[in-house]
mmCIF file of C-alpha atoms in Angstrom:
data_model
loop_
_atom_site.group_PDB
_atom_site.id
_atom_site.type_symbol
_atom_site.label_atom_id
_atom_site.label_comp_id
_atom_site.label_asym_id
_atom_site.label_seq_id
_atom_site.Cartn_x
_atom_site.Cartn_y
_atom_site.Cartn_z
ATOM 1 C CA UNK L 1 -14.208 -2.608 -18.472
ATOM 2 C CA UNK L 2 -12.899 -0.561 -15.541
ATOM 3 C CA UNK L 3 -13.880 -1.522 -12.017
ATOM 4 C CA UNK L 4 -14.682 0.804 -9.208
ATOM 5 C CA UNK L 5 -16.982 1.157 -6.247
ATOM 6 C CA UNK L 6 -19.742 -1.466 -5.852
ATOM 7 C CA UNK L 7 -18.516 -3.476 -8.913
ATOM 8 C CA UNK L 8 -15.079 -3.806 -7.353
ATOM 9 C CA UNK L 9 -16.477 -4.650 -3.917
ATOM 10 C CA UNK L 10 -18.719 -7.319 -5.466
ATOM 11 C CA UNK L 11 -15.650 -9.194 -6.676
ATOM 12 C CA UNK L 12 -14.504 -9.840 -3.077
ATOM 13 C CA UNK L 13 -18.032 -10.518 -1.828
ATOM 14 C CA UNK L 14 -19.092 -12.876 -4.633
ATOM 15 C CA UNK L 15 -16.056 -15.094 -5.328
ATOM 16 C CA UNK L 16 -16.834 -18.781 -4.653
ATOM 17 C CA UNK L 17 -13.461 -20.348 -3.884
ATOM 18 C CA UNK L 18 -10.371 -18.196 -4.257
ATOM 19 C CA UNK L 19 -9.276 -14.584 -4.514
ATOM 20 C CA UNK L 20 -5.565 -14.267 -5.233
ATOM 21 C CA UNK L 21 -3.244 -11.334 -5.891
ATOM 22 C CA UNK L 22 0.160 -10.812 -7.451
ATOM 23 C CA UNK L 23 1.944 -7.734 -6.044
ATOM 24 C CA UNK L 24 5.028 -6.566 -7.845
ATOM 25 C CA UNK L 25 5.801 -3.054 -6.655
ATOM 26 C CA UNK L 26 8.090 -1.954 -3.777
ATOM 27 C CA UNK L 27 5.595 0.751 -2.890
ATOM 28 C CA UNK L 28 1.875 1.592 -3.315
ATOM 29 C CA UNK L 29 0.676 5.116 -2.810
ATOM 30 C CA UNK L 30 -2.688 4.731 -1.090
ATOM 31 C CA UNK L 31 -3.976 8.059 0.235
ATOM 32 C CA UNK L 32 -5.800 6.229 3.156
ATOM 33 C CA UNK L 33 -2.462 4.870 4.339
ATOM 34 C CA UNK L 34 -0.460 8.149 4.423
ATOM 35 C CA UNK L 35 -0.981 8.905 8.125
ATOM 36 C CA UNK L 36 -0.288 5.273 9.160
ATOM 37 C CA UNK L 37 2.938 5.225 7.086
ATOM 38 C CA UNK L 38 4.028 8.498 8.633
ATOM 39 C CA UNK L 39 3.393 7.093 12.135
ATOM 40 C CA UNK L 40 5.252 3.844 11.212
ATOM 41 C CA UNK L 41 8.311 5.875 10.015
ATOM 42 C CA UNK L 42 8.162 7.742 13.369
ATOM 43 C CA UNK L 43 8.452 4.429 15.183
ATOM 44 C CA UNK L 44 4.848 3.420 16.003
ATOM 45 C CA UNK L 45 3.952 -0.237 15.601
ATOM 46 C CA UNK L 46 0.758 -2.204 15.903
ATOM 47 C CA UNK L 47 0.486 -5.218 18.249
ATOM 48 C CA UNK L 48 -0.143 -8.120 15.798
ATOM 49 C CA UNK L 49 -1.667 -10.198 18.565
ATOM 50 C CA UNK L 50 -4.272 -7.556 19.384
ATOM 51 C CA UNK L 51 -4.815 -6.121 15.904
ATOM 52 C CA UNK L 52 -8.250 -6.588 14.405
ATOM 53 C CA UNK L 53 -10.255 -4.666 11.843
ATOM 54 C CA UNK L 54 -12.880 -5.234 9.176
ATOM 55 C CA UNK L 55 -10.240 -6.831 6.918
ATOM 56 C CA UNK L 56 -9.132 -9.472 9.428
ATOM 57 C CA UNK L 57 -12.797 -10.116 10.303
ATOM 58 C CA UNK L 58 -13.517 -10.638 6.611
ATOM 59 C CA UNK L 59 -10.510 -12.967 6.268
ATOM 60 C CA UNK L 60 -11.858 -15.081 9.130
ATOM 61 C CA UNK L 61 -15.279 -15.207 7.479
ATOM 62 C CA UNK L 62 -13.796 -16.279 4.208
ATOM 63 C CA UNK L 63 -11.897 -19.105 5.932
ATOM 64 C CA UNK L 64 -15.015 -20.238 7.790
ATOM 65 C CA UNK L 65 -16.824 -20.427 4.502
ATOM 66 C CA UNK L 66 -14.139 -22.722 3.111
ATOM 67 C CA UNK L 67 -12.797 -20.134 0.703
ATOM 68 C CA UNK L 68 -9.232 -18.775 0.397
ATOM 69 C CA UNK L 69 -7.604 -15.478 -0.122
ATOM 70 C CA UNK L 70 -3.906 -15.196 -0.905
ATOM 71 C CA UNK L 71 -1.176 -13.193 -2.467
ATOM 72 C CA UNK L 72 2.470 -13.300 -3.489
ATOM 73 C CA UNK L 73 4.498 -10.155 -3.162
ATOM 74 C CA UNK L 74 7.669 -9.964 -5.283
ATOM 75 C CA UNK L 75 10.373 -8.098 -3.343
ATOM 76 C CA UNK L 76 14.094 -7.219 -3.417
ATOM 77 C CA UNK L 77 16.245 -6.272 -0.475
ATOM 78 C CA UNK L 78 16.774 -3.913 1.097
ATOM 79 C CA UNK L 79 13.027 -3.695 1.683
ATOM 80 C CA UNK L 80 11.428 -0.301 0.986
ATOM 81 C CA UNK L 81 9.927 1.653 3.934
ATOM 82 C CA UNK L 82 6.567 0.839 2.412
ATOM 83 C CA UNK L 83 7.230 -2.847 2.398
ATOM 84 C CA UNK L 84 8.407 -2.802 6.026
ATOM 85 C CA UNK L 85 5.154 -0.997 6.866
ATOM 86 C CA UNK L 86 3.125 -3.433 4.879
ATOM 87 C CA UNK L 87 4.869 -6.436 6.470
ATOM 88 C CA UNK L 88 3.707 -5.180 9.887
ATOM 89 C CA UNK L 89 0.119 -5.849 8.739
ATOM 90 C CA UNK L 90 0.894 -8.996 6.904
ATOM 91 C CA UNK L 91 1.343 -10.916 10.209
ATOM 92 C CA UNK L 92 -2.149 -10.409 11.621
ATOM 93 C CA UNK L 93 -3.558 -10.910 8.180
ATOM 94 C CA UNK L 94 -1.727 -14.223 7.792
ATOM 95 C CA UNK L 95 -2.970 -15.254 11.314
ATOM 96 C CA UNK L 96 -6.549 -14.348 10.254
ATOM 97 C CA UNK L 97 -6.323 -16.758 7.296
ATOM 98 C CA UNK L 98 -4.771 -15.000 4.313
ATOM 99 C CA UNK L 99 -2.107 -17.050 2.512
ATOM 100 C CA UNK L 100 0.660 -14.464 2.149
ATOM 101 C CA UNK L 101 3.874 -15.498 0.425
ATOM 102 C CA UNK L 102 6.976 -13.619 -0.481
ATOM 103 C CA UNK L 103 9.044 -14.100 -3.642
ATOM 104 C CA UNK L 104 12.436 -12.509 -2.998
ATOM 105 C CA UNK L 105 14.277 -11.946 -6.290
ATOM 106 C CA UNK L 106 17.313 -10.275 -4.728
ATOM 107 C CA UNK L 107 20.402 -11.455 -6.635
ATOM 108 C CA UNK L 108 18.479 -13.661 -8.996
ATOM 109 C CA UNK L 109 16.405 -13.402 -12.133
ATOM 110 C CA UNK L 110 12.741 -12.525 -11.525
ATOM 111 C CA UNK L 111 10.730 -15.238 -13.297
ATOM 112 C CA UNK L 112 7.790 -12.834 -13.453
ATOM 113 C CA UNK L 113 9.685 -9.778 -14.708
ATOM 114 C CA UNK L 114 7.282 -7.590 -16.703
ATOM 115 C CA UNK L 115 4.081 -9.170 -15.287
ATOM 116 C CA UNK L 116 1.891 -6.520 -13.835
ATOM 117 C CA UNK L 117 -0.164 -6.719 -10.640
ATOM 118 C CA UNK L 118 -3.419 -8.525 -10.903
ATOM 119 C CA UNK L 119 -6.254 -10.163 -8.913
ATOM 120 C CA UNK L 120 -7.574 -13.606 -9.902
ATOM 121 C CA UNK L 121 -11.010 -14.563 -8.765
ATOM 122 C CA UNK L 122 -11.925 -18.230 -8.880
ATOM 123 C CA UNK L 123 -9.194 -18.847 -11.416
ATOM 124 C CA UNK L 124 -11.630 -17.659 -14.047
ATOM 125 C CA UNK L 125 -11.698 -13.822 -13.824
ATOM 126 C CA UNK L 126 -8.674 -11.566 -13.930
ATOM 127 C CA UNK L 127 -8.563 -7.936 -12.822
ATOM 128 C CA UNK L 128 -5.479 -5.970 -13.959
ATOM 129 C CA UNK L 129 -4.221 -3.520 -11.387
ATOM 130 C CA UNK L 130 -2.859 -0.473 -13.250
ATOM 131 C CA UNK L 131 -0.329 1.683 -11.410
ATOM 132 C CA UNK L 132 1.852 4.669 -12.175
ATOM 133 C CA UNK L 133 5.608 4.478 -11.736
ATOM 134 C CA UNK L 134 5.301 5.892 -8.143
ATOM 135 C CA UNK L 135 2.850 3.194 -7.151
ATOM 136 C CA UNK L 136 -0.301 5.391 -7.498
ATOM 137 C CA UNK L 137 -3.226 3.281 -8.696
ATOM 138 C CA UNK L 138 -4.525 4.451 -12.076
ATOM 139 C CA UNK L 139 -7.346 1.935 -12.576
ATOM 140 C CA UNK L 140 -8.591 -1.637 -12.225
ATOM 141 C CA UNK L 141 -9.502 -3.330 -15.426
ATOM 142 C CA UNK L 142 -11.360 -6.608 -16.108
ATOM 143 C CA UNK L 143 -9.155 -8.677 -18.402
ATOM 144 C CA UNK L 144 -11.200 -9.914 -21.351
ATOM 145 C CA UNK L 145 -8.756 -12.507 -22.822
ATOM 146 C CA UNK L 146 -7.553 -15.986 -21.985
ATOM 147 C CA UNK L 147 -6.807 -16.326 -18.270
ATOM 148 C CA UNK L 148 -4.348 -19.263 -18.811
ATOM 149 C CA UNK L 149 -1.191 -17.037 -18.721
ATOM 150 C CA UNK L 150 -2.312 -15.565 -15.398
ATOM 151 C CA UNK L 151 -2.872 -18.979 -13.919
ATOM 152 C CA UNK L 152 0.674 -19.864 -14.977
ATOM 153 C CA UNK L 153 1.941 -16.672 -13.321
ATOM 154 C CA UNK L 154 0.176 -17.651 -10.124
ATOM 155 C CA UNK L 155 1.711 -21.128 -10.284
ATOM 156 C CA UNK L 156 5.219 -19.704 -10.759
ATOM 157 C CA UNK L 157 4.723 -17.145 -8.016
ATOM 158 C CA UNK L 158 3.644 -19.783 -5.523
ATOM 159 C CA UNK L 159 6.412 -22.215 -6.510
ATOM 160 C CA UNK L 160 9.073 -19.490 -6.290
ATOM 161 C CA UNK L 161 7.979 -17.976 -3.023
ATOM 162 C CA UNK L 162 7.988 -18.884 0.661
ATOM 163 C CA UNK L 163 5.265 -18.327 3.319
ATOM 164 C CA UNK L 164 5.431 -14.867 4.847
ATOM 165 C CA UNK L 165 6.211 -16.192 8.368
ATOM 166 C CA UNK L 166 9.146 -18.216 6.998
ATOM 167 C CA UNK L 167 10.465 -15.264 5.042
ATOM 168 C CA UNK L 168 10.406 -12.871 8.018
ATOM 169 C CA UNK L 169 12.178 -15.463 10.227
ATOM 170 C CA UNK L 170 14.980 -15.293 7.687
ATOM 171 C CA UNK L 171 15.119 -11.505 7.955
ATOM 172 C CA UNK L 172 15.343 -11.590 11.754
ATOM 173 C CA UNK L 173 18.333 -13.999 11.808
#
């Protein structure tokens, strides 16, 4: 079953304990981000201390309710322009309560090679994120099989990654 619109929004509204994502691409082409990316490439930056929007407000609500939202992004250096742009938003998102981790596979085997992007909801529902080679989203698809392999992918991703703040400190030094 493909997910869109209200059915997709309901996944984030209705999860009980955890929403978690694996991101594997160096770039995502999201039409709503095009102007922001252009501004970023022109040198504009957000103030992470002052940044707030509906997403950060929702992260704070999720945390207050005792739920968690997290992700691991698999990266290689040098970071793509898109990743540098995305990292700018990761800081205020992490401060608002999202558990963001980075798995840098530069110069080492990727233990999740070939695993596609997905969301896990309450460790019981998997939504496959289908993308074209250029990072354009094709569809979101409810996975109908055994979720056990995806839980193992999540375990590996967390074990092989570091918290976002720790990762960016290493980039700055």
